[in-house]
mmCIF file of C-alpha atoms in Angstrom:
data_model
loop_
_atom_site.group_PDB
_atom_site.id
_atom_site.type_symbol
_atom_site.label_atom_id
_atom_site.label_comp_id
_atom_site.label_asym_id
_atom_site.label_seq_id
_atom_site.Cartn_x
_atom_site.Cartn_y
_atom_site.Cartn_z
ATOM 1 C CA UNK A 1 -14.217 -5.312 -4.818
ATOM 2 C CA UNK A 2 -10.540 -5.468 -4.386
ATOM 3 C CA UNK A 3 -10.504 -7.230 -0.760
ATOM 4 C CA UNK A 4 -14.037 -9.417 -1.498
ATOM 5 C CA UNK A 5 -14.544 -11.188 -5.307
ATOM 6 C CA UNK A 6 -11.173 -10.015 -6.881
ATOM 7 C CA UNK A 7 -9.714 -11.840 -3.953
ATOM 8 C CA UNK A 8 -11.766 -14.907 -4.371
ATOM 9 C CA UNK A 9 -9.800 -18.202 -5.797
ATOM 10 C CA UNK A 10 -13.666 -18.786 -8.186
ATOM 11 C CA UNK A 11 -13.586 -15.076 -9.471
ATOM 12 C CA UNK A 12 -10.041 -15.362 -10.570
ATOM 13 C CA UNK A 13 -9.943 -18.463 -11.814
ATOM 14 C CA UNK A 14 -12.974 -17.439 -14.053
ATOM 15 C CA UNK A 15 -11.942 -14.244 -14.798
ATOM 16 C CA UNK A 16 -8.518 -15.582 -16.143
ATOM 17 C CA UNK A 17 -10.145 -18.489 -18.204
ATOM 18 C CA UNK A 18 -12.826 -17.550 -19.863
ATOM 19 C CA UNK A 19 -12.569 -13.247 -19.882
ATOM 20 C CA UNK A 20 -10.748 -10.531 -20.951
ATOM 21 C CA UNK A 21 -10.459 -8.969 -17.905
ATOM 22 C CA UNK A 22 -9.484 -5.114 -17.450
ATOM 23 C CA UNK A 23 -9.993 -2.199 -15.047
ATOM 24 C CA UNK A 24 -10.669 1.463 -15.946
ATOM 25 C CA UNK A 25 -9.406 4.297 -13.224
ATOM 26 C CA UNK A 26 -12.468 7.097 -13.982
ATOM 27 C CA UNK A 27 -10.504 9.868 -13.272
ATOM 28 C CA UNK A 28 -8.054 9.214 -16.011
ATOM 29 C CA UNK A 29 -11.099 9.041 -18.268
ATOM 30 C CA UNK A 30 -12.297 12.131 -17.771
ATOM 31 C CA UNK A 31 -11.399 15.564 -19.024
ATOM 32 C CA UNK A 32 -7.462 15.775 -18.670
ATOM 33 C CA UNK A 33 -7.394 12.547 -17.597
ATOM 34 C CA UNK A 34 -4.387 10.421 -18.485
ATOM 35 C CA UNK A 35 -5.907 8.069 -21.172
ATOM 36 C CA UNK A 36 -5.935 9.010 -24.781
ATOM 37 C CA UNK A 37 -9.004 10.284 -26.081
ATOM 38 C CA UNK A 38 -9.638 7.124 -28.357
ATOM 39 C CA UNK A 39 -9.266 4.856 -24.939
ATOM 40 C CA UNK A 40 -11.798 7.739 -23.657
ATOM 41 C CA UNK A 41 -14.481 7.302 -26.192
ATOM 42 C CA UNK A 42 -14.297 3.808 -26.110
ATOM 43 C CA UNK A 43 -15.683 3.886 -22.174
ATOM 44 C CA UNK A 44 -18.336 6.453 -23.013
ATOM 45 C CA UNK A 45 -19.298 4.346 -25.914
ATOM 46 C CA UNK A 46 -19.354 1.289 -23.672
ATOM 47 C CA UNK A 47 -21.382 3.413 -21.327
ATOM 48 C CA UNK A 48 -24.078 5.040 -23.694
ATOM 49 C CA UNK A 49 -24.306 1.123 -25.033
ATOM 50 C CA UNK A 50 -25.486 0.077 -21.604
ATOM 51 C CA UNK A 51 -27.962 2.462 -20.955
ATOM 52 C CA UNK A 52 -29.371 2.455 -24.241
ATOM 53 C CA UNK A 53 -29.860 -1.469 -23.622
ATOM 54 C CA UNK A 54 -31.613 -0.686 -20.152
ATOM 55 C CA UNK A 55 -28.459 -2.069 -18.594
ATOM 56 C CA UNK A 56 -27.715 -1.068 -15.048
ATOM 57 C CA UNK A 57 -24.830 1.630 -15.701
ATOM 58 C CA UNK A 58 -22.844 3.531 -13.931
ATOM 59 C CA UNK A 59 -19.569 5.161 -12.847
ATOM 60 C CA UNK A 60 -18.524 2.511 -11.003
ATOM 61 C CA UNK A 61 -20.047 -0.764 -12.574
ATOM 62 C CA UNK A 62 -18.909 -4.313 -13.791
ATOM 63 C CA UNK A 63 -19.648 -4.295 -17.883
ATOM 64 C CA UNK A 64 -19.542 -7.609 -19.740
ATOM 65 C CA UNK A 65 -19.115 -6.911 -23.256
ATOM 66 C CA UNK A 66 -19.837 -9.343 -26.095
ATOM 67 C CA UNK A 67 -16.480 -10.360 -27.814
ATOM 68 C CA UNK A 68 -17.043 -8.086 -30.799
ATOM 69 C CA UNK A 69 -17.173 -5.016 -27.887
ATOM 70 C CA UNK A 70 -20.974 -4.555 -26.986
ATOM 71 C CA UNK A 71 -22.132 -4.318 -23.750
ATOM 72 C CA UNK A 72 -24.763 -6.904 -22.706
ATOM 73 C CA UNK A 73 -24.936 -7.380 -19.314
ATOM 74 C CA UNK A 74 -23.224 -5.248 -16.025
ATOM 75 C CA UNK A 75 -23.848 -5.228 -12.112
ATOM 76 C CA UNK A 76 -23.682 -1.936 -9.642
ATOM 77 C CA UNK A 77 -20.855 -2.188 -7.860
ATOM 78 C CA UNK A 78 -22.650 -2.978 -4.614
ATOM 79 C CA UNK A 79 -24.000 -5.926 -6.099
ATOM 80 C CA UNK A 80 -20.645 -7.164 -8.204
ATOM 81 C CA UNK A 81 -18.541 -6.245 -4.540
ATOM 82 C CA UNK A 82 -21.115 -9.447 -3.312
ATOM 83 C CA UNK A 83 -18.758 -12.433 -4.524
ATOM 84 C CA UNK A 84 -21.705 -15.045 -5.025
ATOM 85 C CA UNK A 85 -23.326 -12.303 -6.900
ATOM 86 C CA UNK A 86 -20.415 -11.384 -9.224
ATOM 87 C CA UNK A 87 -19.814 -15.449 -10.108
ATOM 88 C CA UNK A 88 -23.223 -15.731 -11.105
ATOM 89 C CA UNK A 89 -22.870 -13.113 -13.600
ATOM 90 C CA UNK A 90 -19.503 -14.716 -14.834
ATOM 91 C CA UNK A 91 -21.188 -17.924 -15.226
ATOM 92 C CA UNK A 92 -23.969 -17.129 -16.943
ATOM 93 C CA UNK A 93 -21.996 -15.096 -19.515
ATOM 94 C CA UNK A 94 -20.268 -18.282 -19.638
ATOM 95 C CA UNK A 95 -23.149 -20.289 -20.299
ATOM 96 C CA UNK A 96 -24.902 -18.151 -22.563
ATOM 97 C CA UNK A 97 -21.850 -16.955 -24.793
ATOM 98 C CA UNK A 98 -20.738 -21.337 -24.923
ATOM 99 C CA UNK A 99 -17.242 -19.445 -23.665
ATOM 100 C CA UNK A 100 -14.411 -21.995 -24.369
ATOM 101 C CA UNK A 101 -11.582 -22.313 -21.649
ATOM 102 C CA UNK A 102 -8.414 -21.315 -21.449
ATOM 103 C CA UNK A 103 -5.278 -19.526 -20.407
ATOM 104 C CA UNK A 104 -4.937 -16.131 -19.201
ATOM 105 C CA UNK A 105 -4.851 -13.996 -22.169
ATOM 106 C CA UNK A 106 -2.652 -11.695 -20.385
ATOM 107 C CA UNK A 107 -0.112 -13.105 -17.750
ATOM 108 C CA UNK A 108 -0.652 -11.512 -14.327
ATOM 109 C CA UNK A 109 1.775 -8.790 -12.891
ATOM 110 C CA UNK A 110 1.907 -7.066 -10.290
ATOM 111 C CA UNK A 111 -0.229 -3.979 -10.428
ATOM 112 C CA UNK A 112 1.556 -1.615 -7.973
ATOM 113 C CA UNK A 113 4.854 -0.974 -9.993
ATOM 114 C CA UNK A 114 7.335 1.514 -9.587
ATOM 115 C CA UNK A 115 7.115 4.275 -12.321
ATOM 116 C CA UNK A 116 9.302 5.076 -14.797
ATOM 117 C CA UNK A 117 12.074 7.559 -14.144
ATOM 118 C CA UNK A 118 15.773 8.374 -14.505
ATOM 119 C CA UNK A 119 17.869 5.633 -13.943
ATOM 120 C CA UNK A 120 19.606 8.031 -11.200
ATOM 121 C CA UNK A 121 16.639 8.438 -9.184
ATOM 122 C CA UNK A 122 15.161 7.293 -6.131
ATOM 123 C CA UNK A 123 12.822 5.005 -6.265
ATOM 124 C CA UNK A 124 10.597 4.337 -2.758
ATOM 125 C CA UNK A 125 7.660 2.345 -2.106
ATOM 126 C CA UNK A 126 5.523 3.596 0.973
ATOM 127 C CA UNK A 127 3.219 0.613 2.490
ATOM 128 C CA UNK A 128 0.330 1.839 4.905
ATOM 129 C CA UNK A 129 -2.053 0.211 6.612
ATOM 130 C CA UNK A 130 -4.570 0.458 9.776
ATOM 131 C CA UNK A 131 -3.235 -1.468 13.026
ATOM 132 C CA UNK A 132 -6.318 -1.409 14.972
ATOM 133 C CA UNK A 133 -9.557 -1.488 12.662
ATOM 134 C CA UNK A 134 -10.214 1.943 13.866
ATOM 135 C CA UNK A 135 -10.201 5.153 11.999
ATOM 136 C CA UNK A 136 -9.449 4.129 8.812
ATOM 137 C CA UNK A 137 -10.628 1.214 5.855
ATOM 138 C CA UNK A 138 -8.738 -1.739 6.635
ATOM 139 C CA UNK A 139 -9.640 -4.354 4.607
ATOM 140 C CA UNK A 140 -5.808 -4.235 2.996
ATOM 141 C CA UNK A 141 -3.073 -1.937 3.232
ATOM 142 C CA UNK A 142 -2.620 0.727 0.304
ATOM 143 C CA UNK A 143 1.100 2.040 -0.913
ATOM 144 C CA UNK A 144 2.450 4.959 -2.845
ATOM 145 C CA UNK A 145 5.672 5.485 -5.080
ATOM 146 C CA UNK A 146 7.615 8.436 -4.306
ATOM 147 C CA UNK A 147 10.290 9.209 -6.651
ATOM 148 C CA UNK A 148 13.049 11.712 -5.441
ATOM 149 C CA UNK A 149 15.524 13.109 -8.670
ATOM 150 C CA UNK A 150 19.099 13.195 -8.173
ATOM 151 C CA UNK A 151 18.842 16.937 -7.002
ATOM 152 C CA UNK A 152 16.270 15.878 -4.667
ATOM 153 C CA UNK A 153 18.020 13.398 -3.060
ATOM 154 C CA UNK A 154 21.295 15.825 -2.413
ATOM 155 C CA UNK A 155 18.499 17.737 -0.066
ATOM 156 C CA UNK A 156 18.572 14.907 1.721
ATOM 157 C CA UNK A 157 22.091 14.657 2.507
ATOM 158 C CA UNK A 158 24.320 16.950 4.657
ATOM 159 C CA UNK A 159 26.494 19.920 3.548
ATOM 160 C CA UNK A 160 29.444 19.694 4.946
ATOM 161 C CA UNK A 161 28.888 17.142 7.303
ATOM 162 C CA UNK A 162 30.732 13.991 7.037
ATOM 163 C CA UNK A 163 31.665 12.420 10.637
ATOM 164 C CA UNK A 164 29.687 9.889 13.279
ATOM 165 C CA UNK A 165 27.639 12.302 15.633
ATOM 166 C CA UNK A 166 26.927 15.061 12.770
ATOM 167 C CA UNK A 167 23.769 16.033 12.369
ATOM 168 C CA UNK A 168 20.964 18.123 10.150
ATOM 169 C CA UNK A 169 17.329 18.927 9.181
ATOM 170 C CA UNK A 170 16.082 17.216 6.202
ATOM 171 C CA UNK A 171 15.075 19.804 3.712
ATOM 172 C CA UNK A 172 11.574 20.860 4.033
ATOM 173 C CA UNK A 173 10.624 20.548 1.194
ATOM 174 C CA UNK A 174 11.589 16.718 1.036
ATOM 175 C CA UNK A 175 10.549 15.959 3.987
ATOM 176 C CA UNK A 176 6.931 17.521 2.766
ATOM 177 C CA UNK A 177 7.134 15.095 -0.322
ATOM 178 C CA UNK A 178 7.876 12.088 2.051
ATOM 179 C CA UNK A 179 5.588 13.013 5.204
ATOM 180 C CA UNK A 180 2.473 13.910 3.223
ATOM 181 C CA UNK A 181 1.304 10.291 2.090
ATOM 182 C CA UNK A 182 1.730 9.489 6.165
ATOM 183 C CA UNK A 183 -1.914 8.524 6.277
ATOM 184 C CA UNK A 184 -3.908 5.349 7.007
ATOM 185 C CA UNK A 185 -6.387 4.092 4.049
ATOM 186 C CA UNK A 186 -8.985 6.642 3.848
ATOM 187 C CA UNK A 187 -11.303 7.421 0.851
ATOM 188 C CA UNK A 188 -9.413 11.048 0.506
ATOM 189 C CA UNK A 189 -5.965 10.401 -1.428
ATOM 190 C CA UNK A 190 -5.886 14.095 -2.596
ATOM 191 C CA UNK A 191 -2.432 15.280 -0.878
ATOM 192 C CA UNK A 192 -2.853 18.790 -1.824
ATOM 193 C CA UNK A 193 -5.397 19.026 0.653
ATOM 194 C CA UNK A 194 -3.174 17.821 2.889
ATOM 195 C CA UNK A 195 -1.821 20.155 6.009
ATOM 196 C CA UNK A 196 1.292 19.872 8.419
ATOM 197 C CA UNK A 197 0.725 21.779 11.693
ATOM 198 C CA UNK A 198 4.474 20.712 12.076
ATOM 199 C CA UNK A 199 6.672 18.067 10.483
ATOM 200 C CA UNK A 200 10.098 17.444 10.778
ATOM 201 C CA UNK A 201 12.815 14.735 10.156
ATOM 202 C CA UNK A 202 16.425 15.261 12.009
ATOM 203 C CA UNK A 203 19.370 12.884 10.648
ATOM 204 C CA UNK A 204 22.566 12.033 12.336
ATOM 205 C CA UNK A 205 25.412 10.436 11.350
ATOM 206 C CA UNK A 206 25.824 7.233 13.176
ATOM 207 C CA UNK A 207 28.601 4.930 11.136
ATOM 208 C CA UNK A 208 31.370 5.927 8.408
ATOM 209 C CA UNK A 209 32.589 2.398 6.956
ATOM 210 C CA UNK A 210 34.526 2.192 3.247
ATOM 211 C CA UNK A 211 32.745 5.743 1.716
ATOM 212 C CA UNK A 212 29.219 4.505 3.285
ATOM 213 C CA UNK A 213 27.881 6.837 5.407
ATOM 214 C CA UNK A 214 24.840 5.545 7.865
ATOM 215 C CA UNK A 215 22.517 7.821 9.283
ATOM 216 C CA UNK A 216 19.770 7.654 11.903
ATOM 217 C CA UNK A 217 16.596 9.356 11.113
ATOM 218 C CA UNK A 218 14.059 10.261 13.535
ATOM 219 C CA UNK A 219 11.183 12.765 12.838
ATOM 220 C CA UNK A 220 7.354 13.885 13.778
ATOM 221 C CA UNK A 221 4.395 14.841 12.140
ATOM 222 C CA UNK A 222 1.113 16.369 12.926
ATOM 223 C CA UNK A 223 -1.143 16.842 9.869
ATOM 224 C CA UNK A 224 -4.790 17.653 8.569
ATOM 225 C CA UNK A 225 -6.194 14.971 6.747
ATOM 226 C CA UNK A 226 -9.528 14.559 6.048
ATOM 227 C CA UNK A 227 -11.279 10.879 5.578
ATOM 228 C CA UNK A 228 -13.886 12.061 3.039
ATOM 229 C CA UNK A 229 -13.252 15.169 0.597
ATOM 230 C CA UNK A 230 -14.785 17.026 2.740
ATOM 231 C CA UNK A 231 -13.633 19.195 5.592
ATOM 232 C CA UNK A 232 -13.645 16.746 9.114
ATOM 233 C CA UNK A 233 -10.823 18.012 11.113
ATOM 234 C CA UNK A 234 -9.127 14.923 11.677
ATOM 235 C CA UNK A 235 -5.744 15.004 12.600
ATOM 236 C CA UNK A 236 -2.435 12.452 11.458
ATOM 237 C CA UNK A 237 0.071 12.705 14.855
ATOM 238 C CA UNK A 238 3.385 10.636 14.014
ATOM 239 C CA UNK A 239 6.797 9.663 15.303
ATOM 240 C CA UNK A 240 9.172 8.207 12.449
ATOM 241 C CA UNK A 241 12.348 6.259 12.502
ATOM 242 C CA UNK A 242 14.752 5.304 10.099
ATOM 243 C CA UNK A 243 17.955 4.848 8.604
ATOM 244 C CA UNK A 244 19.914 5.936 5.404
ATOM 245 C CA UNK A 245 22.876 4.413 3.424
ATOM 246 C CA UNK A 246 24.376 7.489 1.419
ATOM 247 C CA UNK A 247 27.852 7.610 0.045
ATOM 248 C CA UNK A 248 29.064 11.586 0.407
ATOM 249 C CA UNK A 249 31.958 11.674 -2.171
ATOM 250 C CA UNK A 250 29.119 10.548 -4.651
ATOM 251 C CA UNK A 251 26.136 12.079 -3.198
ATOM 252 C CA UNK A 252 24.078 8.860 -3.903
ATOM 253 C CA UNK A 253 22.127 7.435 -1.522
ATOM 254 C CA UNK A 254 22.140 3.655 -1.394
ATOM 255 C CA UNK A 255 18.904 2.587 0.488
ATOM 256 C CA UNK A 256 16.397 4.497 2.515
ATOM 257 C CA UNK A 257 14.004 3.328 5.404
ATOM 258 C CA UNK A 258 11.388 5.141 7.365
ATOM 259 C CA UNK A 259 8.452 3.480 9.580
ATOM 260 C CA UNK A 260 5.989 4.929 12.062
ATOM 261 C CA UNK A 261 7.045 4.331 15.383
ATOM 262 C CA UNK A 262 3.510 5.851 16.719
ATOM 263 C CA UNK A 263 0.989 6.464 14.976
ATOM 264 C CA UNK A 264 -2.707 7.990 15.149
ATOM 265 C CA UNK A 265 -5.588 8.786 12.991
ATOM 266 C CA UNK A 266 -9.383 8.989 13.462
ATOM 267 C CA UNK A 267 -9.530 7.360 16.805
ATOM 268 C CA UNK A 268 -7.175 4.299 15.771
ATOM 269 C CA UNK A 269 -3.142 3.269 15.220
ATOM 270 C CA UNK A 270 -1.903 3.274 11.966
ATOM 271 C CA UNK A 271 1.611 2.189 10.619
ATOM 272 C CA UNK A 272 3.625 3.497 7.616
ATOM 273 C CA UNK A 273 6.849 2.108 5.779
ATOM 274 C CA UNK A 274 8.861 3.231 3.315
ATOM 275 C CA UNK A 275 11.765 1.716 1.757
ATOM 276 C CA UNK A 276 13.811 2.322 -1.143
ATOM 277 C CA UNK A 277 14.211 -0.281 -4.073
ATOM 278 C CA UNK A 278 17.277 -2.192 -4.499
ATOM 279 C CA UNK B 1 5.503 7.673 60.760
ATOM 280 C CA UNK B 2 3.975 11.459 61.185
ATOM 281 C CA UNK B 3 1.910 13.161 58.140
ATOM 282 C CA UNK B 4 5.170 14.993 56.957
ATOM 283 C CA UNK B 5 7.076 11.619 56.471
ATOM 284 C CA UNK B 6 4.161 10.365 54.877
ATOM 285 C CA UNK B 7 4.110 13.270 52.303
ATOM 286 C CA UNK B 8 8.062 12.644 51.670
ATOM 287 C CA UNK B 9 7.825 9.067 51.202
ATOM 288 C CA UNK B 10 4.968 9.484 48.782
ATOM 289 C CA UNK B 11 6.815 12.251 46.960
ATOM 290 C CA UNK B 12 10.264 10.600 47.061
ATOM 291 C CA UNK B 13 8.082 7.046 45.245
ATOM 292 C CA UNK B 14 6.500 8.897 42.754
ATOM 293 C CA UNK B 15 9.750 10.813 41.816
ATOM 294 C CA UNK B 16 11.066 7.011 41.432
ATOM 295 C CA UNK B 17 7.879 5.750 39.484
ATOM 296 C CA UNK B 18 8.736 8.369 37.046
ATOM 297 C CA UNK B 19 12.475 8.226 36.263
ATOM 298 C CA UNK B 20 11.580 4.525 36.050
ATOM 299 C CA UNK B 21 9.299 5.193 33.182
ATOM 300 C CA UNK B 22 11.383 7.403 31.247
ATOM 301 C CA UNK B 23 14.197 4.990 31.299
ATOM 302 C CA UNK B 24 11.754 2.347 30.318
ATOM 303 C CA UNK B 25 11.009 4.454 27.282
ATOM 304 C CA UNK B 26 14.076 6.064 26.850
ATOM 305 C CA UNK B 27 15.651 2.734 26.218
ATOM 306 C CA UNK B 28 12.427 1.435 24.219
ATOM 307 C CA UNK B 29 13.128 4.332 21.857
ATOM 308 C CA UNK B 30 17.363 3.661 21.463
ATOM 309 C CA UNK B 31 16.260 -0.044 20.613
ATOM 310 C CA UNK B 32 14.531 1.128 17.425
ATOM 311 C CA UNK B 33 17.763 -0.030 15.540
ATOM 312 C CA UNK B 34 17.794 -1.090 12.167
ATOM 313 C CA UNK B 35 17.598 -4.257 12.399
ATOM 314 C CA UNK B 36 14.137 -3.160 13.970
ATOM 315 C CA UNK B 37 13.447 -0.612 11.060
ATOM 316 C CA UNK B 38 13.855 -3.493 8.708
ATOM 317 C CA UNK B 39 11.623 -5.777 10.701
ATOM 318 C CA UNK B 40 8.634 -3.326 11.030
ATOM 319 C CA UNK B 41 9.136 -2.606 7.182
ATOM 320 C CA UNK B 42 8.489 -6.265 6.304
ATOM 321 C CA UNK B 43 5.756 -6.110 8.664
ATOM 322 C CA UNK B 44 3.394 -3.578 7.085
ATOM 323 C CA UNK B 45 4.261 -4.488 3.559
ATOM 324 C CA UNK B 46 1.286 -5.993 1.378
ATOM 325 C CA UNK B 47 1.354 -10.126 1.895
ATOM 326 C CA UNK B 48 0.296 -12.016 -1.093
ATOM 327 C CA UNK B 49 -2.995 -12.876 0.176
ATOM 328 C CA UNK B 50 -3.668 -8.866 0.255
ATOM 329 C CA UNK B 51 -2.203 -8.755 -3.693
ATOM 330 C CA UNK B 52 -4.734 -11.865 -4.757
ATOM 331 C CA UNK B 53 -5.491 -8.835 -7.873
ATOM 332 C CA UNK B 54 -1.698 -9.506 -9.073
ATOM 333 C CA UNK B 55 -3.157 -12.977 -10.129
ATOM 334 C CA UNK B 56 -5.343 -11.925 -12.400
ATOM 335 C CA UNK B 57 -4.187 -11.559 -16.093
ATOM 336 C CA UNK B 58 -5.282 -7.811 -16.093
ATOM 337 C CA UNK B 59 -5.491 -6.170 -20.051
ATOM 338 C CA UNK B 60 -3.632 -2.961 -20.377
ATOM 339 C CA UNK B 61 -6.738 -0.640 -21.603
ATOM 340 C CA UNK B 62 -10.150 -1.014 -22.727
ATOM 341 C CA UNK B 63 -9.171 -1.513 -26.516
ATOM 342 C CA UNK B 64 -6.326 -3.467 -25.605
ATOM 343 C CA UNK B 65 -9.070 -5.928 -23.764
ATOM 344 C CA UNK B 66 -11.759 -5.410 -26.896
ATOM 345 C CA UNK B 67 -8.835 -6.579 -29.583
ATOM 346 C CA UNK B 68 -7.491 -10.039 -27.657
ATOM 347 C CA UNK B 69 -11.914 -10.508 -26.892
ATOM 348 C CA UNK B 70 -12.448 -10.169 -30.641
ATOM 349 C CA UNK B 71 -9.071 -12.353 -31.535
ATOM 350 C CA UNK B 72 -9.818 -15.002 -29.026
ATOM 351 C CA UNK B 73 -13.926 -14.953 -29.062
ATOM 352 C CA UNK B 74 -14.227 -14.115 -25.360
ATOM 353 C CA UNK B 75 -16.031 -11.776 -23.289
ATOM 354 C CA UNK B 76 -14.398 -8.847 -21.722
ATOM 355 C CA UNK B 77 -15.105 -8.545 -18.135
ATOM 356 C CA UNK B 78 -14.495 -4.461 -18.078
ATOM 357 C CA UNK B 79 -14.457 -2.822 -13.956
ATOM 358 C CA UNK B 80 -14.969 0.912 -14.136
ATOM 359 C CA UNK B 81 -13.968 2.634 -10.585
ATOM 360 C CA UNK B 82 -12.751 5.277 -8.637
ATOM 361 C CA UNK B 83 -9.445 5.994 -7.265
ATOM 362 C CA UNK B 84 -6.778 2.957 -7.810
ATOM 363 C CA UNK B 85 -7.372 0.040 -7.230
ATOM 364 C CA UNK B 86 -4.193 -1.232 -7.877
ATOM 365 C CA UNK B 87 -2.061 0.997 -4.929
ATOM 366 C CA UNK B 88 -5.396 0.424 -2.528
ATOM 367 C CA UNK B 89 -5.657 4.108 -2.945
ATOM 368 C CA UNK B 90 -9.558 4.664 -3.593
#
């Protein structure tokens, strides 16, 4: 849906003048999921509606409700993911409800944003996305936030260390919360299943300029990672480089950058960046 | 040339292919500075035409969605999935 209609110029145009447009995430809908339980019965409601009407319904469907909430028409997602498919259901709702243009009800944002945390926390955005077609979905790249406390970030830095050719281990477990989301766009996103045969990233000190220390990162990675939830064997083999801006007195870290220098996953090349924000 | 200079020479141009190639790499590898780091990073990140979602005016929650439909007298358009959509992860 994502890379096909809800990338279409029609769909979004539509969408944004004549709808209410909104997305639900199942799993935060269902037992322990993040939504509140009024937001929850509100989607089984919406769900119970459709079926009851002899709607197509579904798990992962397009609803149209009526603008006093009931649900009167919908589309599988294999047909809505067909873009000529999913504008003819826009315009006839269009059509039949006499819908009356106009702006965007709600002005667009950017979805992926960084979450909330403590203002003295590290805040980095991983980007990663097939190189080769192979392996992995790569109709658009997918990202992560990764946010690192203040105490989390000193694991990063050096004890003791403080001069150009200097050098450490990153802290395991850091390295773990970093190296795990190393994987190309598959259907599995469930990092607990996740595991390292070996990981590692090595830093060394390569500049000391006004209280800014830089260091060179380089690391490896070779982890289980399955494309499907179930059990496939496929293996994640990395190299990474990058560099760090961290002032010692201070123990803050400034910025943070890691790619893939080599990557590998399924049969095809994969890259991965992460960067702290500004 | 007899078969034992022929087995030298061959040896001695391998030896040569090889400490060729691990220069080659060696100094491919020292020229991931930062300025290349940086570079690479800009390179994978999502491009707007991969973020075409951001443009649409997204409602925060189903009610959220139901109240402006009611207010305004428009349909809600409501996408039930799984994973997230909006990080690609799904």
């Amino acid at each position: 849906m994502r890379a096909g209609p809800l990338s279409n110029s029609t769909v979004i145009s539509l969408l944004n003048r004549c709808f209410v447009p909104v997305y639900a995430v199942n799993e935060d809908y269902r037992d322990g999921g993040a939504q509140p339980p009024e937001e929850k019965a509100e989607y089984n409601r919406i769900y119970k509606e459709a079926l009851a009407a002899k709607l197509s319904a579904g798990t992962v469907h397009v609803y149209i409700l009526s603008p006093d909430g009931h649900a009167i028409d919908s589309l599988h997602v294999a047909t809505a993911a067909k873009t000529e498919r999913l504008i003819d259901l826009l315009e006839r709702t269009i059509k039949k409800l006499k819908v009356r243009q106009g702006q965007a009800l709600v002005a667009p944002a950017p979805q992926s944003a960084p979450p909330k945390c403590a203002p003295d926390s590290l805040v980095l955005h991983l980007t990663s996305r097939s190189l080769d077609g192979r392996g992995a979905w790569n109709d658009f790249p997918v990202e992560d936030w990764i946010v690192l406390s203040q105490d989390e970030c000193a694991k990063l830095l050096p004890d003791g260390k403080s001069r150009a050719g200097d050098s450490w281990i990153v802290d395991e477990e850091i390295s773990t919360r970093l190296l795990t989301r190393f994987y190309p766009p598959t259907e599995n996103n469930d990092v607990s299943k996740n595991r390292f045969t070996h990981q590692t990233l090595k830093a060394e000190i390569i500049s000391v300029l006004n209280h800014v220390t830089r260091a060179r990162i380089e690391g490896n990675l070779k982890m289980q990672h399955s494309f499907y939830h179930r059990e496939d064997g496929k293996v994640v083999e990395a190299t990474v480089v990058g560099f760090m801006d961290f002032e010692l007195p201070t123990r803050r870290i400034r910025s943070l950058q890691l790619v893939t220098d080599e990557a590998t996953y399924g049969g095809g090349t994969f890259g991965v960046a992460v960067r702290s924000l500004e | 040339m007899n078969q034992l200079s022929k087995v030298v020479c061959t040896a001695a141009a391998c030896v040569v292919a090889a400490v060729t190639v691990n220069r080659a790499e060696n100094s491919q590898k020292s020229a991931r500075d930062l300025a290349w780091v940086r570079e690479r990073v800009q390179e994978l990140e999502p491009t707007a035409k991969e973020r075409r979602l951001d443009e649409i005016g997204w409602a925060g929650s189903i009610r959220e969605a139901e109240r402006l439909a009611k207010q305004n007298n428009r349909p809600v358009f409501l996408f039930t999935h799984d994973g997230r959509i909006n990080t690609g992860r799904c």
